[in-house]
């Protein structure tokens, strides 16, 4: 492939390769913590909230990270974890995702009321 790594859609390439094998792919993004924006540490329970970046700069960064694939290669499952920056406009991200992937699904970890499925992480499923 010609050009720099920055011009590649690596997620799109991987998604296409996965689809070519007859599989479906999902993406995971940890929107709640990014040590390059707010370095922590987490020592006490209150720190969990204190180290979640909420700046406009981080919101833009998270939005670019989550929306970095062409609509033809966006995976059918979009998963986030540890909340999502409010400055990243999670409901707008979801709307754009559904417009590009009408049969896509989104987990319940974006810190908003909408989701297509619940993460069982804090549940006993028997």
CSV table of N, CA and C in Angstrom, one decimal:
chain,number,residue,atom,x,y,z
A,1,UNK,N,0.9,-1.2,0.0
A,1,UNK,CA,0.0,0.0,0.0
A,1,UNK,C,0.9,1.2,0.0
A,2,UNK,N,0.6,2.2,-0.8
A,2,UNK,CA,1.4,3.4,-0.8
A,2,UNK,C,0.9,4.4,0.2
A,3,UNK,N,1.7,5.4,0.5
A,3,UNK,CA,1.3,6.5,1.4
A,3,UNK,C,1.7,6.2,2.8
A,4,UNK,N,1.5,7.1,3.7
A,4,UNK,CA,1.9,6.9,5.1
A,4,UNK,C,0.8,6.1,5.9
A,5,UNK,N,1.2,5.6,7.0
A,5,UNK,CA,0.4,4.8,7.9
A,5,UNK,C,-0.9,5.7,8.3
A,6,UNK,N,-0.7,7.0,8.4
A,6,UNK,CA,-1.8,7.8,8.8
A,6,UNK,C,-2.9,7.9,7.8
A,7,UNK,N,-2.6,7.6,6.5
A,7,UNK,CA,-3.6,7.7,5.5
A,7,UNK,C,-4.4,6.3,5.4
A,8,UNK,N,-3.9,5.3,6.1
A,8,UNK,CA,-4.5,4.0,6.0
A,8,UNK,C,-5.7,3.9,6.9
A,9,UNK,N,-6.7,3.1,6.5
A,9,UNK,CA,-7.8,2.8,7.4
A,9,UNK,C,-7.6,1.4,7.9
A,10,UNK,N,-6.8,1.3,8.9
A,10,UNK,CA,-6.4,-0.1,9.4
A,10,UNK,C,-7.6,-0.8,9.9
A,11,UNK,N,-8.5,-0.1,10.6
A,11,UNK,CA,-9.7,-0.8,11.2
A,11,UNK,C,-10.5,-1.3,10.0
A,12,UNK,N,-10.7,-0.5,9.0
A,12,UNK,CA,-11.4,-0.9,7.8
A,12,UNK,C,-10.8,-2.1,7.1
A,13,UNK,N,-9.5,-2.1,7.0
A,13,UNK,CA,-8.8,-3.2,6.3
A,13,UNK,C,-9.1,-4.5,7.1
A,14,UNK,N,-8.9,-4.4,8.5
A,14,UNK,CA,-9.1,-5.6,9.3
A,14,UNK,C,-10.6,-6.0,9.3
A,15,UNK,N,-11.5,-5.1,9.3
A,15,UNK,CA,-13.0,-5.5,9.2
A,15,UNK,C,-13.2,-6.2,7.9
A,16,UNK,N,-12.7,-5.7,6.8
A,16,UNK,CA,-12.9,-6.4,5.5
A,16,UNK,C,-12.3,-7.8,5.5
A,17,UNK,N,-11.1,-7.9,6.1
A,17,UNK,CA,-10.5,-9.2,6.1
A,17,UNK,C,-11.3,-10.2,7.0
A,18,UNK,N,-11.9,-9.7,8.1
A,18,UNK,CA,-12.7,-10.5,9.0
A,18,UNK,C,-14.0,-11.0,8.2
A,19,UNK,N,-14.6,-10.0,7.5
A,19,UNK,CA,-15.8,-10.3,6.7
A,19,UNK,C,-15.5,-11.3,5.6
A,20,UNK,N,-14.4,-11.2,5.0
A,20,UNK,CA,-14.0,-12.1,3.9
A,20,UNK,C,-13.9,-13.5,4.4
A,21,UNK,N,-13.7,-13.7,5.7
A,21,UNK,CA,-13.6,-15.0,6.3
A,21,UNK,C,-15.0,-15.5,6.8
A,22,UNK,N,-16.0,-14.7,6.5
A,22,UNK,CA,-17.4,-15.1,6.9
A,22,UNK,C,-17.7,-14.8,8.4
A,23,UNK,N,-16.9,-13.9,9.0
A,23,UNK,CA,-17.1,-13.6,10.4
A,23,UNK,C,-17.7,-12.2,10.5
A,24,UNK,N,-18.1,-11.8,11.7
A,24,UNK,CA,-18.6,-10.4,12.0
A,24,UNK,C,-17.6,-9.9,13.1
A,25,UNK,N,-17.4,-8.6,13.0
A,25,UNK,CA,-16.4,-8.0,13.9
A,25,UNK,C,-17.0,-6.9,14.7
A,26,UNK,N,-16.5,-6.7,15.9
A,26,UNK,CA,-16.9,-5.6,16.7
A,26,UNK,C,-15.7,-4.8,17.1
A,27,UNK,N,-15.9,-3.5,17.5
A,27,UNK,CA,-14.8,-2.7,18.0
A,27,UNK,C,-15.1,-2.4,19.5
A,28,UNK,N,-14.0,-2.2,20.2
A,28,UNK,CA,-14.0,-1.8,21.6
A,28,UNK,C,-13.2,-0.5,21.7
A,29,UNK,N,-13.8,0.4,22.5
A,29,UNK,CA,-13.1,1.7,22.7
A,29,UNK,C,-13.2,2.0,24.2
A,30,UNK,N,-12.2,2.3,24.9
A,30,UNK,CA,-12.2,2.7,26.3
A,30,UNK,C,-12.3,4.2,26.3
A,31,UNK,N,-13.5,4.8,26.3
A,31,UNK,CA,-13.6,6.2,26.2
A,31,UNK,C,-13.5,6.9,27.6
A,32,UNK,N,-13.5,6.2,28.6
A,32,UNK,CA,-13.4,6.8,30.0
A,32,UNK,C,-12.1,7.2,30.4
A,33,UNK,N,-11.0,6.5,30.1
A,33,UNK,CA,-9.7,6.8,30.6
A,33,UNK,C,-8.7,7.0,29.4
A,34,UNK,N,-7.9,8.0,29.5
A,34,UNK,CA,-6.8,8.1,28.5
A,34,UNK,C,-5.7,8.8,29.2
A,35,UNK,N,-4.7,8.1,29.6
A,35,UNK,CA,-3.6,8.6,30.4
A,35,UNK,C,-2.8,9.7,29.8
A,36,UNK,N,-3.0,9.9,28.4
A,36,UNK,CA,-2.3,11.0,27.8
A,36,UNK,C,-3.0,12.3,28.0
A,37,UNK,N,-4.3,12.3,28.4
A,37,UNK,CA,-5.1,13.5,28.7
A,37,UNK,C,-5.1,13.8,30.1
A,38,UNK,N,-5.4,12.8,31.0
A,38,UNK,CA,-5.5,12.9,32.4
A,38,UNK,C,-4.7,11.7,33.0
A,39,UNK,N,-3.5,11.9,33.5
A,39,UNK,CA,-2.6,10.8,33.8
A,39,UNK,C,-2.9,10.0,35.1
A,40,UNK,N,-3.8,10.4,35.8
A,40,UNK,CA,-4.1,9.6,37.0
A,40,UNK,C,-3.2,10.0,38.2
A,41,UNK,N,-2.9,9.1,39.1
A,41,UNK,CA,-3.3,7.7,39.2
A,41,UNK,C,-4.7,7.5,39.9
A,42,UNK,N,-5.1,6.3,39.9
A,42,UNK,CA,-6.3,5.9,40.6
A,42,UNK,C,-5.9,5.2,41.9
A,43,UNK,N,-6.1,6.0,43.0
A,43,UNK,CA,-5.7,5.4,44.3
A,43,UNK,C,-6.9,5.2,45.2
A,44,UNK,N,-7.9,6.1,45.1
A,44,UNK,CA,-9.1,6.0,45.9
A,44,UNK,C,-10.3,6.0,45.0
A,45,UNK,N,-11.5,5.5,45.5
A,45,UNK,CA,-12.7,5.5,44.6
A,45,UNK,C,-13.0,6.8,43.9
A,46,UNK,N,-12.8,7.9,44.6
A,46,UNK,CA,-13.1,9.2,43.9
A,46,UNK,C,-12.2,9.5,42.7
A,47,UNK,N,-11.1,8.9,42.7
A,47,UNK,CA,-10.2,9.1,41.5
A,47,UNK,C,-10.7,8.5,40.2
A,48,UNK,N,-11.6,7.5,40.3
A,48,UNK,CA,-12.2,6.9,39.1
A,48,UNK,C,-12.9,8.0,38.3
A,49,UNK,N,-13.6,8.9,38.9
A,49,UNK,CA,-14.2,10.0,38.2
A,49,UNK,C,-13.3,11.1,37.9
A,50,UNK,N,-12.3,11.4,38.8
A,50,UNK,CA,-11.4,12.5,38.6
A,50,UNK,C,-10.5,12.4,37.4
A,51,UNK,N,-10.2,11.1,37.0
A,51,UNK,CA,-9.2,10.9,35.9
A,51,UNK,C,-9.9,10.7,34.6
A,52,UNK,N,-11.2,10.8,34.5
A,52,UNK,CA,-11.9,10.7,33.2
A,52,UNK,C,-11.8,12.0,32.5
A,53,UNK,N,-11.1,12.1,31.3
A,53,UNK,CA,-11.0,13.3,30.6
A,53,UNK,C,-12.3,13.8,30.1
A,54,UNK,N,-12.6,15.1,30.3
A,54,UNK,CA,-13.9,15.6,29.8
A,54,UNK,C,-13.6,16.9,28.9
A,55,UNK,N,-12.4,17.2,28.6
A,55,UNK,CA,-12.1,18.4,27.9
A,55,UNK,C,-12.6,18.4,26.4
A,56,UNK,N,-12.8,19.5,25.8
A,56,UNK,CA,-13.2,19.6,24.4
A,56,UNK,C,-12.2,18.9,23.5
A,57,UNK,N,-10.9,19.0,23.9
A,57,UNK,CA,-9.9,18.4,23.1
A,57,UNK,C,-10.0,16.9,23.1
A,58,UNK,N,-10.3,16.3,24.3
A,58,UNK,CA,-10.5,14.9,24.4
A,58,UNK,C,-11.7,14.4,23.7
A,59,UNK,N,-12.8,15.2,23.8
A,59,UNK,CA,-14.0,14.8,23.1
A,59,UNK,C,-13.8,14.8,21.6
A,60,UNK,N,-13.1,15.7,21.0
A,60,UNK,CA,-12.8,15.7,19.6
A,60,UNK,C,-11.9,14.5,19.3
A,61,UNK,N,-10.9,14.2,20.1
A,61,UNK,CA,-10.1,13.1,19.9
A,61,UNK,C,-10.9,11.8,19.9
A,62,UNK,N,-11.7,11.6,20.9
A,62,UNK,CA,-12.5,10.4,21.0
A,62,UNK,C,-13.5,10.2,19.8
A,63,UNK,N,-14.0,11.3,19.3
A,63,UNK,CA,-14.9,11.3,18.2
A,63,UNK,C,-14.2,10.9,16.9
A,64,UNK,N,-13.0,11.4,16.7
A,64,UNK,CA,-12.2,11.1,15.6
A,64,UNK,C,-11.8,9.6,15.7
A,65,UNK,N,-11.5,9.1,16.9
A,65,UNK,CA,-11.0,7.7,17.0
A,65,UNK,C,-12.2,6.8,16.7
A,66,UNK,N,-13.4,7.1,17.2
A,66,UNK,CA,-14.5,6.2,17.0
A,66,UNK,C,-15.1,6.3,15.6
A,67,UNK,N,-14.9,7.4,14.9
A,67,UNK,CA,-15.5,7.6,13.6
A,67,UNK,C,-14.4,7.5,12.5
A,68,UNK,N,-13.4,6.7,12.6
A,68,UNK,CA,-12.3,6.7,11.7
A,68,UNK,C,-12.3,5.8,10.6
A,69,UNK,N,-13.5,5.1,10.4
A,69,UNK,CA,-13.6,4.1,9.3
A,69,UNK,C,-14.6,4.6,8.3
A,70,UNK,N,-14.4,4.1,7.0
A,70,UNK,CA,-15.4,4.5,6.0
A,70,UNK,C,-16.7,3.7,6.3
A,71,UNK,N,-17.8,4.1,5.8
A,71,UNK,CA,-19.1,3.5,6.1
A,71,UNK,C,-19.1,2.1,5.5
A,72,UNK,N,-18.3,1.8,4.5
A,72,UNK,CA,-18.3,0.4,4.0
A,72,UNK,C,-17.6,-0.6,4.9
A,73,UNK,N,-16.8,-0.1,5.8
A,73,UNK,CA,-16.0,-1.1,6.6
A,73,UNK,C,-16.3,-1.0,8.1
A,74,UNK,N,-17.3,-0.2,8.5
A,74,UNK,CA,-17.6,-0.1,10.0
A,74,UNK,C,-18.1,-1.4,10.5
A,75,UNK,N,-17.6,-2.0,11.6
A,75,UNK,CA,-18.0,-3.2,12.1
A,75,UNK,C,-19.5,-3.1,12.6
A,76,UNK,N,-20.2,-4.3,12.7
A,76,UNK,CA,-21.6,-4.3,13.1
A,76,UNK,C,-21.8,-4.2,14.6
A,77,UNK,N,-20.7,-4.2,15.4
A,77,UNK,CA,-20.9,-4.1,16.9
A,77,UNK,C,-19.9,-3.0,17.4
A,78,UNK,N,-20.5,-2.0,18.1
A,78,UNK,CA,-19.7,-0.9,18.6
A,78,UNK,C,-19.7,-1.0,20.1
A,79,UNK,N,-18.6,-1.2,20.8
A,79,UNK,CA,-18.6,-1.3,22.2
A,79,UNK,C,-17.7,-0.3,22.8
A,80,UNK,N,-18.1,0.4,23.8
A,80,UNK,CA,-17.4,1.3,24.6
A,80,UNK,C,-17.2,0.8,26.0
A,81,UNK,N,-16.3,1.4,26.8
A,81,UNK,CA,-16.2,1.0,28.1
A,81,UNK,C,-15.8,2.3,29.0
A,82,UNK,N,-16.2,2.2,30.2
A,82,UNK,CA,-15.8,3.2,31.3
A,82,UNK,C,-16.3,4.6,30.9
A,83,UNK,N,-17.5,4.6,30.4
A,83,UNK,CA,-18.2,5.9,30.1
A,83,UNK,C,-17.6,6.5,28.8
A,84,UNK,N,-18.1,7.6,28.3
A,84,UNK,CA,-17.6,8.3,27.1
A,84,UNK,C,-17.6,9.8,27.5
A,85,UNK,N,-16.7,10.5,27.0
A,85,UNK,CA,-16.6,11.9,27.3
A,85,UNK,C,-17.9,12.7,26.9
A,86,UNK,N,-18.5,13.4,27.7
A,86,UNK,CA,-19.7,14.2,27.3
A,86,UNK,C,-19.3,15.2,26.3
A,87,UNK,N,-18.1,15.7,26.3
A,87,UNK,CA,-17.6,16.6,25.2
A,87,UNK,C,-17.5,15.9,23.9
A,88,UNK,N,-17.6,14.6,23.9
A,88,UNK,CA,-17.5,13.8,22.6
A,88,UNK,C,-18.8,13.5,22.0
A,89,UNK,N,-19.9,14.0,22.7
A,89,UNK,CA,-21.3,13.9,22.1
A,89,UNK,C,-21.6,12.4,21.8
A,90,UNK,N,-21.8,11.6,22.8
A,90,UNK,CA,-22.0,10.2,22.5
A,90,UNK,C,-23.3,9.9,21.7
A,91,UNK,N,-24.4,10.6,21.9
A,91,UNK,CA,-25.6,10.4,21.1
A,91,UNK,C,-25.4,10.7,19.7
A,92,UNK,N,-24.6,11.7,19.4
A,92,UNK,CA,-24.3,12.0,18.0
A,92,UNK,C,-23.5,10.9,17.3
A,93,UNK,N,-22.5,10.4,18.1
A,93,UNK,CA,-21.7,9.3,17.6
A,93,UNK,C,-22.6,8.1,17.3
A,94,UNK,N,-23.6,7.8,18.2
A,94,UNK,CA,-24.5,6.7,18.0
A,94,UNK,C,-25.3,6.9,16.7
A,95,UNK,N,-25.9,8.1,16.5
A,95,UNK,CA,-26.7,8.4,15.4
A,95,UNK,C,-25.9,8.2,14.1
A,96,UNK,N,-24.7,8.7,14.1
A,96,UNK,CA,-23.8,8.5,12.9
A,96,UNK,C,-23.5,7.1,12.6
A,97,UNK,N,-23.3,6.3,13.7
A,97,UNK,CA,-23.0,4.9,13.6
A,97,UNK,C,-24.3,4.2,13.0
A,98,UNK,N,-25.4,4.4,13.5
A,98,UNK,CA,-26.6,3.8,13.0
A,98,UNK,C,-26.9,4.2,11.5
A,99,UNK,N,-26.6,5.4,11.2
A,99,UNK,CA,-26.8,5.8,9.8
A,99,UNK,C,-25.9,5.1,8.8
A,100,UNK,N,-24.7,4.8,9.3
A,100,UNK,CA,-23.7,4.0,8.5
A,100,UNK,C,-24.0,2.5,8.6
A,101,UNK,N,-24.5,2.0,9.7
A,101,UNK,CA,-24.6,0.6,9.9
A,101,UNK,C,-26.0,0.4,10.5
A,102,UNK,N,-27.1,0.4,9.7
A,102,UNK,CA,-28.5,0.3,10.2
A,102,UNK,C,-28.7,-0.9,11.1
A,103,UNK,N,-28.0,-2.1,10.8
A,103,UNK,CA,-28.3,-3.2,11.7
A,103,UNK,C,-27.2,-3.4,12.7
A,104,UNK,N,-26.4,-2.3,13.0
A,104,UNK,CA,-25.4,-2.4,14.0
A,104,UNK,C,-26.0,-2.3,15.4
A,105,UNK,N,-25.2,-2.7,16.4
A,105,UNK,CA,-25.6,-2.7,17.8
A,105,UNK,C,-24.5,-2.0,18.6
A,106,UNK,N,-25.0,-1.4,19.7
A,106,UNK,CA,-24.2,-0.6,20.6
A,106,UNK,C,-24.4,-1.0,22.0
A,107,UNK,N,-23.3,-1.1,22.8
A,107,UNK,CA,-23.4,-1.6,24.2
A,107,UNK,C,-23.9,-0.5,25.1
A,108,UNK,N,-24.0,-0.8,26.4
A,108,UNK,CA,-24.6,0.1,27.4
A,108,UNK,C,-23.5,0.9,28.1
A,109,UNK,N,-22.3,1.0,27.6
A,109,UNK,CA,-21.2,1.6,28.4
A,109,UNK,C,-20.8,3.0,27.9
A,110,UNK,N,-21.7,3.7,27.2
A,110,UNK,CA,-21.4,5.1,26.8
A,110,UNK,C,-21.8,6.1,27.8
A,111,UNK,N,-22.4,5.7,28.9
A,111,UNK,CA,-22.9,6.7,29.9
A,111,UNK,C,-24.1,7.4,29.5
A,112,UNK,N,-24.9,6.9,28.6
A,112,UNK,CA,-26.2,7.5,28.2
A,112,UNK,C,-27.2,6.4,28.3
A,113,UNK,N,-28.5,6.7,28.2
A,113,UNK,CA,-29.6,5.7,28.5
A,113,UNK,C,-29.7,4.8,27.3
A,114,UNK,N,-29.4,5.1,26.1
A,114,UNK,CA,-29.6,4.2,25.0
A,114,UNK,C,-28.5,3.1,24.8
A,115,UNK,N,-29.0,1.9,24.5
A,115,UNK,CA,-28.1,0.8,24.2
A,115,UNK,C,-28.9,-0.3,23.5
A,116,UNK,N,-28.3,-1.2,22.8
A,116,UNK,CA,-28.9,-2.3,22.2
A,116,UNK,C,-28.8,-3.6,23.0
A,117,UNK,N,-27.7,-3.6,23.8
A,117,UNK,CA,-27.6,-4.7,24.7
A,117,UNK,C,-26.8,-4.3,26.0
A,118,UNK,N,-27.0,-5.1,27.0
A,118,UNK,CA,-26.4,-4.8,28.3
A,118,UNK,C,-25.2,-5.6,28.5
A,119,UNK,N,-24.1,-5.0,29.0
A,119,UNK,CA,-22.9,-5.7,29.3
A,119,UNK,C,-23.1,-6.5,30.6
A,120,UNK,N,-22.9,-7.7,30.7
A,120,UNK,CA,-23.2,-8.5,32.0
A,120,UNK,C,-22.0,-8.4,33.0
A,121,UNK,N,-21.1,-7.5,32.8
A,121,UNK,CA,-19.9,-7.4,33.6
A,121,UNK,C,-20.3,-7.3,35.1
A,122,UNK,N,-21.3,-6.6,35.5
A,122,UNK,CA,-21.6,-6.4,36.9
A,122,UNK,C,-22.8,-7.2,37.3
A,123,UNK,N,-23.1,-8.3,36.6
A,123,UNK,CA,-24.3,-9.1,36.9
A,123,UNK,C,-23.9,-10.6,37.1
A,124,UNK,N,-24.7,-11.3,37.9
A,124,UNK,CA,-24.5,-12.7,38.0
A,124,UNK,C,-25.6,-13.3,37.1
A,125,UNK,N,-25.1,-14.0,36.1
A,125,UNK,CA,-26.0,-14.5,35.1
A,125,UNK,C,-26.4,-16.0,35.4
A,126,UNK,N,-26.0,-16.5,36.5
A,126,UNK,CA,-26.3,-17.9,36.9
A,126,UNK,C,-25.7,-18.9,36.1
